[in-house]
Coordinates of C-alpha atoms in Angstrom, one line a residue:
M17 CA 8.2 -24.4 9.7
R18 CA 4.5 -23.9 8.9
V19 CA 1.9 -25.7 6.7
G20 CA -1.7 -24.5 6.1
M21 CA -4.6 -25.7 4.0
G22 CA -8.1 -24.3 3.4
N23 CA -11.2 -24.5 1.4
E24 CA -11.3 -24.3 -2.4
G25 CA -7.7 -25.4 -2.7
M26 CA -6.0 -22.8 -0.5
F27 CA -2.5 -23.9 0.5
T28 CA 0.3 -22.1 2.3
S29 CA 3.7 -23.3 3.6
A30 CA 7.1 -21.9 4.7
A31 CA 10.3 -23.0 6.4
R32 CA 13.1 -21.0 7.9
Y33 CA 16.4 -22.0 9.4
G34 CA 18.8 -19.9 11.3
A35 CA 22.2 -20.5 12.9
K36 CA 25.1 -18.8 14.6
L37 CA 27.9 -18.8 12.0
G38 CA 30.6 -17.2 14.1
E39 CA 31.4 -15.2 17.3
D40 CA 29.2 -12.3 16.1
T41 CA 27.8 -13.6 12.8
F42 CA 24.3 -15.0 12.3
G43 CA 22.4 -16.2 9.3
R44 CA 19.1 -17.7 8.2
V45 CA 17.6 -19.0 5.0
S46 CA 13.9 -19.3 4.2
I47 CA 11.6 -20.8 1.5
A48 CA 7.8 -20.4 1.1
F49 CA 5.1 -21.5 -1.3
D50 CA 1.5 -20.1 -1.3
S51 CA -1.5 -20.9 -3.4
Y52 CA -4.7 -18.9 -3.2
P53 CA -8.0 -19.7 -5.1
S54 CA -10.0 -17.3 -7.2
N55 CA -12.7 -15.0 -5.8
T56 CA -16.3 -14.8 -7.1
L57 CA -17.1 -12.6 -10.1
L58 CA -19.7 -10.0 -9.2
N59 CA -21.3 -10.0 -12.7
P60 CA -20.9 -13.4 -14.5
D61 CA -22.7 -11.9 -17.6
I62 CA -19.4 -10.3 -18.7
T63 CA -18.0 -13.8 -19.5
T64 CA -19.8 -17.0 -20.5
G65 CA -21.7 -17.0 -17.2
S66 CA -19.0 -18.4 -15.0
K67 CA -18.6 -17.0 -11.5
D68 CA -14.9 -17.7 -11.5
G69 CA -13.1 -14.4 -11.0
N70 CA -9.9 -16.0 -12.5
D71 CA -7.6 -14.2 -10.0
S72 CA -5.9 -17.2 -8.4
S73 CA -2.2 -17.1 -7.7
R74 CA 0.7 -19.4 -6.9
T75 CA 3.8 -17.9 -5.4
G76 CA 7.2 -19.5 -4.6
Q77 CA 9.8 -17.5 -2.7
A78 CA 13.3 -18.1 -1.3
G79 CA 15.5 -15.8 0.7
F80 CA 18.5 -15.3 3.0
R81 CA 19.7 -12.9 5.6
F82 CA 23.2 -12.6 7.2
E83 CA 24.2 -10.1 9.8
G84 CA 27.0 -9.5 12.2
K85 CA 29.1 -6.9 14.1
N86 CA 32.7 -6.2 14.9
S87 CA 34.7 -4.9 17.8
S88 CA 34.6 -1.3 16.6
H89 CA 30.8 -1.1 17.1
G90 CA 30.0 -1.7 13.4
E91 CA 27.0 -3.8 12.3
W92 CA 26.4 -5.2 8.8
T93 CA 23.5 -6.8 7.0
L94 CA 23.2 -8.7 3.7
Q95 CA 19.9 -10.1 2.6
G96 CA 18.1 -11.1 -0.6
D97 CA 15.0 -12.7 -2.0
L98 CA 13.9 -14.5 -5.2
L99 CA 10.2 -14.7 -6.1
R100 CA 8.2 -16.3 -8.8
N101 CA 4.5 -15.8 -9.0
K102 CA 2.0 -17.4 -11.5
E103 CA -1.3 -15.5 -11.4
E104 CA -4.5 -15.7 -13.4
N105 CA -6.1 -12.5 -14.8
L106 CA -9.5 -11.8 -16.1
V107 CA -8.9 -8.9 -18.5
F108 CA -12.1 -6.9 -18.6
P109 CA -13.0 -4.8 -20.5
Y110 CA -11.0 -6.4 -23.3
W111 CA -11.7 -4.2 -26.3
L112 CA -11.6 -5.6 -29.8
D113 CA -11.3 -3.8 -33.1
H114 CA -14.2 -5.7 -34.6
P115 CA -17.7 -6.8 -33.4
P116 CA -18.7 -7.4 -30.6
Y117 CA -16.0 -4.9 -29.6
L118 CA -16.6 -5.3 -25.8
S119 CA -15.2 -8.7 -24.7
S120 CA -13.3 -10.4 -21.9
L121 CA -10.1 -12.5 -21.9
Y122 CA -9.0 -15.2 -19.5
D123 CA -5.3 -14.7 -19.3
S124 CA -2.4 -15.5 -16.9
A125 CA 0.9 -13.9 -16.2
T126 CA 4.3 -14.8 -14.7
I127 CA 6.0 -12.4 -12.3
T128 CA 9.7 -13.0 -11.4
R129 CA 11.6 -10.8 -9.0
G130 CA 14.9 -10.7 -7.2
N131 CA 16.4 -8.2 -4.8
L132 CA 19.5 -7.7 -2.8
L133 CA 20.1 -5.3 0.1
A134 CA 23.4 -4.5 1.9
R135 CA 23.6 -2.2 4.9
W136 CA 26.5 -1.0 7.1
H137 CA 25.8 0.8 10.5
Q138 CA 28.7 2.3 12.4
E139 CA 28.5 3.8 15.9
L140 CA 31.0 6.7 16.0
G141 CA 30.7 7.6 19.7
K142 CA 29.3 10.7 21.5
G143 CA 25.8 10.2 20.0
R144 CA 27.0 9.9 16.4
A145 CA 26.2 7.2 13.9
L146 CA 26.6 6.5 10.2
T147 CA 24.4 4.2 8.0
V148 CA 25.1 3.3 4.4
Q149 CA 22.6 1.1 2.4
S150 CA 22.3 -0.1 -1.1
Y151 CA 19.3 -1.9 -2.7
L152 CA 19.0 -3.6 -6.1
D153 CA 15.6 -4.9 -7.4
L154 CA 14.9 -6.6 -10.7
S155 CA 11.4 -7.6 -11.7
N156 CA 9.6 -8.9 -14.8
Y157 CA 5.9 -9.2 -15.6
E158 CA 5.0 -11.2 -18.7
A159 CA 1.4 -12.0 -19.8
E160 CA 0.7 -15.3 -21.5
K161 CA -2.0 -14.7 -24.1
T162 CA -1.2 -11.0 -24.8
P163 CA 2.3 -9.8 -25.7
F164 CA 2.2 -7.3 -22.8
E165 CA 5.4 -7.3 -20.8
Q166 CA 7.1 -4.9 -18.3
E167 CA 10.6 -5.1 -16.8
F168 CA 11.8 -3.0 -13.9
K169 CA 15.4 -2.4 -12.8
T170 CA 15.8 -0.3 -9.6
L171 CA 19.1 0.7 -7.9
D172 CA 18.7 2.6 -4.6
L173 CA 21.6 4.1 -2.6
D174 CA 21.1 5.8 0.9
L175 CA 23.4 7.6 3.3
Q176 CA 22.3 8.7 6.8
Y177 CA 24.2 10.4 9.6
E178 CA 23.0 11.0 13.2
T179 CA 24.6 13.3 15.7
L180 CA 23.9 15.0 19.0
V181 CA 24.6 18.7 19.3
G182 CA 24.7 19.9 22.9
D183 CA 22.0 18.7 25.3
Q184 CA 19.0 19.8 23.2
H185 CA 19.5 18.9 19.5
N186 CA 19.4 15.5 17.9
F187 CA 20.2 15.9 14.2
V188 CA 19.5 13.3 11.5
L189 CA 20.5 14.1 7.9
G190 CA 21.0 12.0 4.8
A191 CA 21.0 11.8 1.0
G192 CA 19.8 9.2 -1.5
F193 CA 19.9 8.3 -5.2
R194 CA 17.5 6.0 -7.1
Q195 CA 17.9 4.9 -10.7
T196 CA 14.8 3.2 -12.3
E197 CA 14.7 1.6 -15.8
I198 CA 11.3 0.5 -17.1
D199 CA 11.0 -1.4 -20.4
F200 CA 7.5 -2.0 -21.8
T201 CA 6.2 -4.3 -24.5
S202 CA 2.8 -2.6 -25.1
I203 CA -0.5 -3.8 -26.6
D204 CA -3.4 -1.8 -28.1
L205 CA -5.2 -2.0 -24.7
L206 CA -2.2 -0.7 -22.7
E207 CA 0.5 1.5 -24.2
F208 CA 3.5 2.9 -22.2
S209 CA 6.8 4.4 -23.2
D210 CA 10.1 3.1 -21.8
R211 CA 11.5 5.1 -19.0
D212 CA 15.0 5.7 -17.5
D213 CA 14.5 7.9 -14.5
S214 CA 16.8 9.3 -11.8
L215 CA 15.7 10.5 -8.4
Y216 CA 18.0 12.5 -6.1
S217 CA 17.0 13.3 -2.5
A218 CA 18.3 14.8 0.7
F219 CA 16.8 15.4 4.1
I220 CA 17.5 17.0 7.4
Q221 CA 15.7 16.7 10.8
D222 CA 16.3 18.2 14.2
E223 CA 14.6 17.0 17.3
I224 CA 14.9 19.8 19.9
N225 CA 14.3 19.0 23.6
L226 CA 12.9 22.4 24.6
V227 CA 12.0 21.3 28.2
P228 CA 13.8 18.2 29.5
N229 CA 11.5 15.1 29.4
T230 CA 8.5 17.4 28.8
L231 CA 8.5 19.3 25.5
W232 CA 10.0 18.4 22.2
L233 CA 10.0 20.2 18.8
T234 CA 10.9 18.3 15.6
L235 CA 11.7 20.3 12.5
G236 CA 12.7 18.8 9.1
S237 CA 12.6 19.0 5.4
K238 CA 13.1 16.7 2.4
Y239 CA 14.2 17.7 -1.0
E240 CA 13.7 15.6 -4.1
H241 CA 14.6 16.0 -7.8
N242 CA 12.8 13.7 -10.2
D243 CA 12.6 13.4 -14.0
Y244 CA 8.8 14.0 -14.0
T245 CA 8.3 17.3 -12.2
G246 CA 11.8 18.5 -11.2
S247 CA 12.4 19.8 -7.7
E248 CA 10.1 19.1 -4.8
W249 CA 10.3 20.4 -1.2
Q250 CA 8.5 18.6 1.6
P251 CA 9.0 20.3 5.0
S252 CA 7.5 19.1 8.3
G253 CA 7.2 20.1 12.0
K254 CA 5.9 18.3 15.1
L255 CA 5.4 19.4 18.7
L256 CA 5.1 16.8 21.5
W257 CA 4.2 17.8 25.1
K258 CA 4.1 15.4 28.1
P259 CA 2.6 17.5 30.9
R260 CA 2.4 14.4 33.1
P261 CA 3.9 10.9 32.8
H262 CA 0.8 9.3 31.4
H263 CA -0.4 12.1 29.2
S264 CA 0.9 13.1 25.7
L265 CA -0.4 15.8 23.4
W266 CA 1.0 16.5 19.9
A267 CA 0.5 18.6 16.8
S268 CA 2.1 18.4 13.4
V269 CA 2.1 20.0 10.0
A270 CA 3.7 18.5 6.9
R271 CA 3.8 19.1 3.1
A272 CA 3.8 16.1 0.8
V273 CA 3.6 15.6 -3.0
R274 CA 2.6 12.7 -5.3
T275 CA 4.6 12.7 -8.5
P276 CA 2.9 11.5 -11.7
T277 CA 2.9 7.9 -12.8
V278 CA 4.0 6.7 -16.2
L279 CA 0.4 6.5 -17.3
E280 CA -0.4 10.1 -16.2
Q281 CA 2.4 11.6 -18.3
S282 CA 3.0 9.3 -21.2
G283 CA 0.7 6.3 -21.2
R284 CA -2.5 5.3 -22.8
V285 CA -5.4 3.0 -21.8
T286 CA -8.1 2.0 -24.3
M287 CA -11.5 2.7 -22.7
G288 CA -13.7 1.6 -25.6
T289 CA -13.7 0.7 -29.3
F290 CA -16.4 1.2 -31.9
P291 CA -16.6 1.2 -35.8
G292 CA -14.0 3.6 -37.0
G293 CA -12.2 4.3 -33.8
R294 CA -11.6 4.2 -30.1
A295 CA -12.0 6.1 -26.8
S296 CA -8.9 6.3 -24.6
L297 CA -7.4 7.8 -21.5
Q298 CA -3.9 9.1 -22.1
G299 CA -1.2 10.9 -20.2
T300 CA -0.2 14.6 -20.5
S301 CA 3.5 15.5 -20.6
G302 CA 2.8 18.7 -18.5
F303 CA 0.9 16.9 -15.7
D304 CA 2.4 18.2 -12.4
S305 CA 2.6 16.8 -8.9
E306 CA -0.4 16.7 -6.6
K307 CA 0.2 18.6 -3.4
L308 CA -0.9 18.0 0.2
V309 CA -0.5 20.0 3.4
A310 CA -1.5 17.9 6.4
Y311 CA -2.4 19.2 9.8
E312 CA -2.8 16.8 12.8
A313 CA -3.3 17.0 16.5
G314 CA -3.7 14.2 19.0
Y315 CA -3.9 13.1 22.6
R316 CA -2.8 9.9 24.3
W317 CA -3.8 8.9 27.9
Q318 CA -2.4 5.8 29.7
V319 CA -5.3 5.6 32.2
N320 CA -3.7 2.7 34.1
P321 CA -1.5 -0.3 33.2
T322 CA -4.6 -2.1 31.6
L323 CA -6.3 0.8 29.8
S324 CA -5.1 3.4 27.2
C325 CA -6.9 5.6 24.7
D326 CA -5.8 7.7 21.7
L327 CA -7.6 10.5 19.9
A328 CA -6.4 12.3 16.8
F329 CA -7.9 15.0 14.6
F330 CA -6.7 15.8 11.1
Y331 CA -7.2 18.4 8.3
N332 CA -5.7 18.0 4.9
N333 CA -5.5 20.6 2.2
Y334 CA -5.1 19.4 -1.4
D335 CA -3.9 21.3 -4.5
D336 CA -3.5 20.3 -8.2
L337 CA -5.3 17.0 -8.0
Y338 CA -6.0 15.3 -11.3
V339 CA -9.2 15.7 -13.3
L340 CA -10.1 14.0 -16.6
V341 CA -10.7 16.3 -19.4
L342 CA -12.1 15.3 -22.8
A343 CA -10.2 16.6 -25.8
P344 CA -12.2 19.1 -27.9
Q345 CA -11.5 17.2 -31.1
P346 CA -10.6 13.5 -31.9
V347 CA -7.3 12.6 -33.5
F348 CA -7.2 10.4 -36.6
E349 CA -4.6 7.6 -36.3
P350 CA -3.8 5.5 -39.4
G351 CA -4.6 1.9 -38.9
S352 CA -7.0 2.4 -35.9
G353 CA -9.2 5.3 -36.9
W354 CA -10.4 8.2 -34.8
N355 CA -9.2 8.5 -31.2
Y356 CA -11.6 10.3 -28.8
Y357 CA -9.5 10.7 -25.7
A358 CA -9.5 12.2 -22.2
Q359 CA -6.4 13.5 -20.5
F360 CA -5.0 14.0 -17.0
R361 CA -5.0 17.7 -16.0
N362 CA -4.2 19.4 -12.7
G363 CA -7.5 21.0 -12.0
M364 CA -8.9 20.1 -8.6
D365 CA -8.5 21.4 -5.1
G366 CA -10.2 20.6 -1.8
S367 CA -9.8 19.4 1.8
S368 CA -10.6 16.5 4.0
Y369 CA -11.0 16.3 7.8
G370 CA -11.9 13.8 10.3
L371 CA -10.8 11.9 13.4
E372 CA -9.3 8.6 14.6
A373 CA -9.9 7.1 18.0
A374 CA -8.6 3.9 19.6
L375 CA -8.9 2.2 22.9
D376 CA -6.9 -0.7 24.4
W377 CA -8.3 -2.5 27.4
K378 CA -7.0 -5.6 29.2
A379 CA -10.1 -6.4 31.1
A380 CA -8.6 -9.4 32.8
Y381 CA -5.4 -11.4 32.6
W382 CA -7.2 -13.7 30.1
L383 CA -9.2 -11.1 28.2
A384 CA -8.1 -8.1 26.0
F385 CA -10.0 -5.7 23.7
H386 CA -8.9 -3.2 21.0
L387 CA -11.5 -0.8 19.6
S388 CA -10.8 1.7 16.8
Y389 CA -13.0 4.1 14.9
S390 CA -12.4 6.6 12.1
W391 CA -14.5 9.3 10.4
L392 CA -13.6 11.0 7.2
Q393 CA -15.2 13.9 5.3
L394 CA -13.9 14.8 1.9
N395 CA -14.8 18.0 0.0
L396 CA -13.3 18.6 -3.5
S397 CA -13.9 21.3 -6.1
Q398 CA -12.6 21.1 -9.6
A399 CA -11.8 24.0 -11.9
D400 CA -14.3 24.9 -14.7
L401 CA -12.3 23.3 -17.5
P402 CA -14.0 22.7 -20.9
G403 CA -14.8 19.0 -21.2
A404 CA -13.9 18.1 -17.6
L405 CA -15.6 15.0 -16.2
D406 CA -17.0 14.9 -12.7
T407 CA -13.8 13.6 -11.1
D408 CA -14.5 15.4 -7.8
L409 CA -17.6 13.3 -7.2
Y410 CA -15.7 10.1 -7.9
F411 CA -13.0 10.9 -5.3
E412 CA -15.5 12.1 -2.7
N413 CA -17.5 8.8 -2.9
L414 CA -14.5 6.5 -3.1
S415 CA -13.5 6.7 0.6
P416 CA -15.8 5.3 3.4
A417 CA -17.0 8.0 5.8
H418 CA -17.1 5.6 8.8
Q419 CA -14.9 2.6 9.7
L420 CA -15.2 0.6 13.0
S421 CA -13.0 -2.3 14.3
L422 CA -13.3 -4.4 17.4
R423 CA -10.8 -7.1 18.2
S424 CA -10.6 -9.3 21.2
S425 CA -8.2 -11.9 22.5
I426 CA -9.4 -14.6 24.9
S427 CA -7.1 -17.0 26.7
L428 CA -9.3 -20.0 27.3
S429 CA -6.4 -21.8 29.0
R430 CA -2.6 -21.7 29.1
S431 CA -2.4 -23.4 25.8
L432 CA -5.6 -22.3 24.1
E433 CA -6.3 -18.8 22.7
L434 CA -9.4 -17.4 20.8
N435 CA -9.1 -14.3 18.7
L436 CA -12.2 -12.5 17.3
W437 CA -12.3 -9.5 14.9
L438 CA -15.4 -7.6 13.9
R439 CA -15.1 -4.8 11.3
Y440 CA -17.5 -2.4 9.7
T441 CA -16.8 -0.3 6.5
D442 CA -19.2 2.3 5.3
Q443 CA -20.6 2.5 1.8
I444 CA -18.5 3.7 -1.1
I445 CA -19.1 4.3 -4.8
S446 CA -16.4 3.2 -7.2
R447 CA -16.0 3.6 -10.9
D448 CA -17.5 0.9 -13.1
S449 CA -14.8 -0.4 -15.4
T450 CA -17.4 -1.3 -18.1
D451 CA -18.0 2.4 -18.9
L452 CA -16.0 4.0 -21.7
I453 CA -14.6 6.9 -19.8
G454 CA -15.4 6.0 -16.3
A455 CA -18.6 7.9 -15.6
A456 CA -20.7 4.9 -14.6
E457 CA -20.9 4.0 -10.9
L458 CA -20.6 0.8 -8.9
E459 CA -22.2 1.1 -5.5
I460 CA -20.5 -1.0 -2.8
D461 CA -22.8 -1.2 0.3
G462 CA -21.6 -0.8 3.8
H463 CA -20.7 -4.2 5.2
T464 CA -19.7 -6.0 8.3
T465 CA -17.1 -8.7 8.3
F466 CA -16.2 -11.2 11.0
N467 CA -13.0 -13.1 11.3
A468 CA -12.0 -15.6 14.0
N469 CA -9.2 -18.0 14.9
I470 CA -8.4 -20.4 17.7
I471 CA -4.8 -21.3 18.5
W472 CA -3.7 -24.4 20.4
T473 CA -0.1 -24.6 21.7
P474 CA 0.3 -28.1 23.2
T475 CA 4.1 -27.7 23.5
P476 CA 6.4 -24.6 23.2
N477 CA 7.5 -25.8 19.8
L478 CA 4.1 -26.7 18.3
E479 CA 1.2 -24.5 17.3
L480 CA -2.1 -25.4 15.6
M481 CA -4.5 -22.8 14.3
L482 CA -8.0 -23.0 12.8
S483 CA -9.1 -19.7 11.2
G484 CA -12.2 -18.4 9.4
Q485 CA -12.5 -15.2 7.4
N486 CA -15.6 -13.4 6.2
L487 CA -17.8 -15.7 8.3
F488 CA -21.0 -13.7 8.0
D489 CA -21.3 -13.9 4.2
S490 CA -20.5 -16.4 1.6
S491 CA -18.8 -13.6 -0.4
T492 CA -18.5 -9.8 0.0
L493 CA -17.8 -7.0 -2.4
E494 CA -15.3 -4.6 -0.8
Y495 CA -13.8 -2.6 -3.7
G496 CA -14.0 -2.0 -7.4
M497 CA -11.6 -1.6 -10.2
E498 CA -10.7 1.9 -11.5
Y499 CA -10.0 1.3 -15.1
L500 CA -9.3 -2.4 -16.0
G501 CA -10.5 -5.5 -14.2
A502 CA -13.8 -7.0 -13.3
P503 CA -15.1 -6.5 -9.7
T504 CA -14.9 -9.7 -7.6
E505 CA -16.3 -10.6 -4.2
I506 CA -14.0 -12.0 -1.5
D507 CA -15.2 -15.5 -0.5
R508 CA -15.6 -17.0 2.9
S509 CA -12.5 -19.0 3.8
I510 CA -11.7 -21.6 6.4
Y511 CA -8.2 -22.9 6.8
G512 CA -5.9 -24.6 9.3
K513 CA -2.2 -24.1 9.9
V514 CA 0.4 -26.0 11.8
T515 CA 3.6 -24.3 12.9
W516 CA 6.6 -26.2 14.3
R517 CA 9.6 -24.4 15.8
F518 CA 12.9 -26.2 16.5

């Protein structure tokens, strides 16, 4: 059981109870309620001058999990969750069909969700195993002041089989099916068509032990058939070499795809209104998957029991990324006027490369550090399409080039622990959602954040924690909104939490 409270009305709570229900059957139930305050609006001028970001939320959740096994080496799991979330939304830009056209709307929405998962795992002997899983998810999003509503129904079925073949091969293969129904109640600002999609998938993987306990080769491929782009193949391969007990080197290559969203193929978002018409961003039925081929190589060294380091390099090659292309002529729509629109097109290629490094050091029995650093360079080039916007520059500026993180854990006594986290994120440039078609920029400066908590455990069953986040600044802008939504700054927060185990 836990209860936590913080500044500006933050509240969090949860309780969980588990018990042994039979010789090999266990179960637990849980409930939780969380309430988080609004962040600070970056530009109060878009509303009546209030700094309230109107993005607070209150969430209640209940769940259960039962599991067991039988004498024939079978294991089963049944679990489910119910969730209800009430969240505030500042809809901006909220475009009107009359002056002043550009406006904002304080709205709220209710999200309800339920899911159920059932899994059976059977050991078949001689390195063989079979796993069957089914998952059902129902969710509904309903806005209060606008008639926008979306309802999702998802059924997912998976089958996986594992087997050893000889002394060298460990095969894993499986198949899956997913059915998704999406029903939309659209508004002028957001228009989507209903969907009823099926996804079929199959995969196979073979881990080959080329040299016992020294060299492994893993080969595999995944096949998917979806209703957006048809058949998609995603092969992969990885080589792992351990020349010595505390040294590991690896390299991998993999192909992946990102299938289109509902918006990219059949949706529409209003980006601006004016006398006699509108500007919009709308989907294209022929928009294809975006492709990625990723190459990685890395090295891990366990220097001694208290020190380890990791270094990884990567190179990614992208094809058919989306660009936004303005239509050569507007379309007249009865009732709303002329529609000047941009569409999604596959028209950008490029690459990214960089590195990731990490170091774990237990300096003393009471002191530990974790240091990580990442560097990213992104180079994109879009095709010379008539009316194309500078989408490549947007993506290149959206990811930080440098990120640094330092965490420490200090045991002040047997019952008192202090944790510190210092994090730096480099500058990025996001899209400004006030612009009609997204050409304006929102610069987000590089920033350093500092979080800390102190945990006191007076008894094995009782834990008290005092935590602070974003302690260097009263509020920090970390990200922007791509199309809809006003940028908000994350406020400094102080909260305490009590956890009791019984």
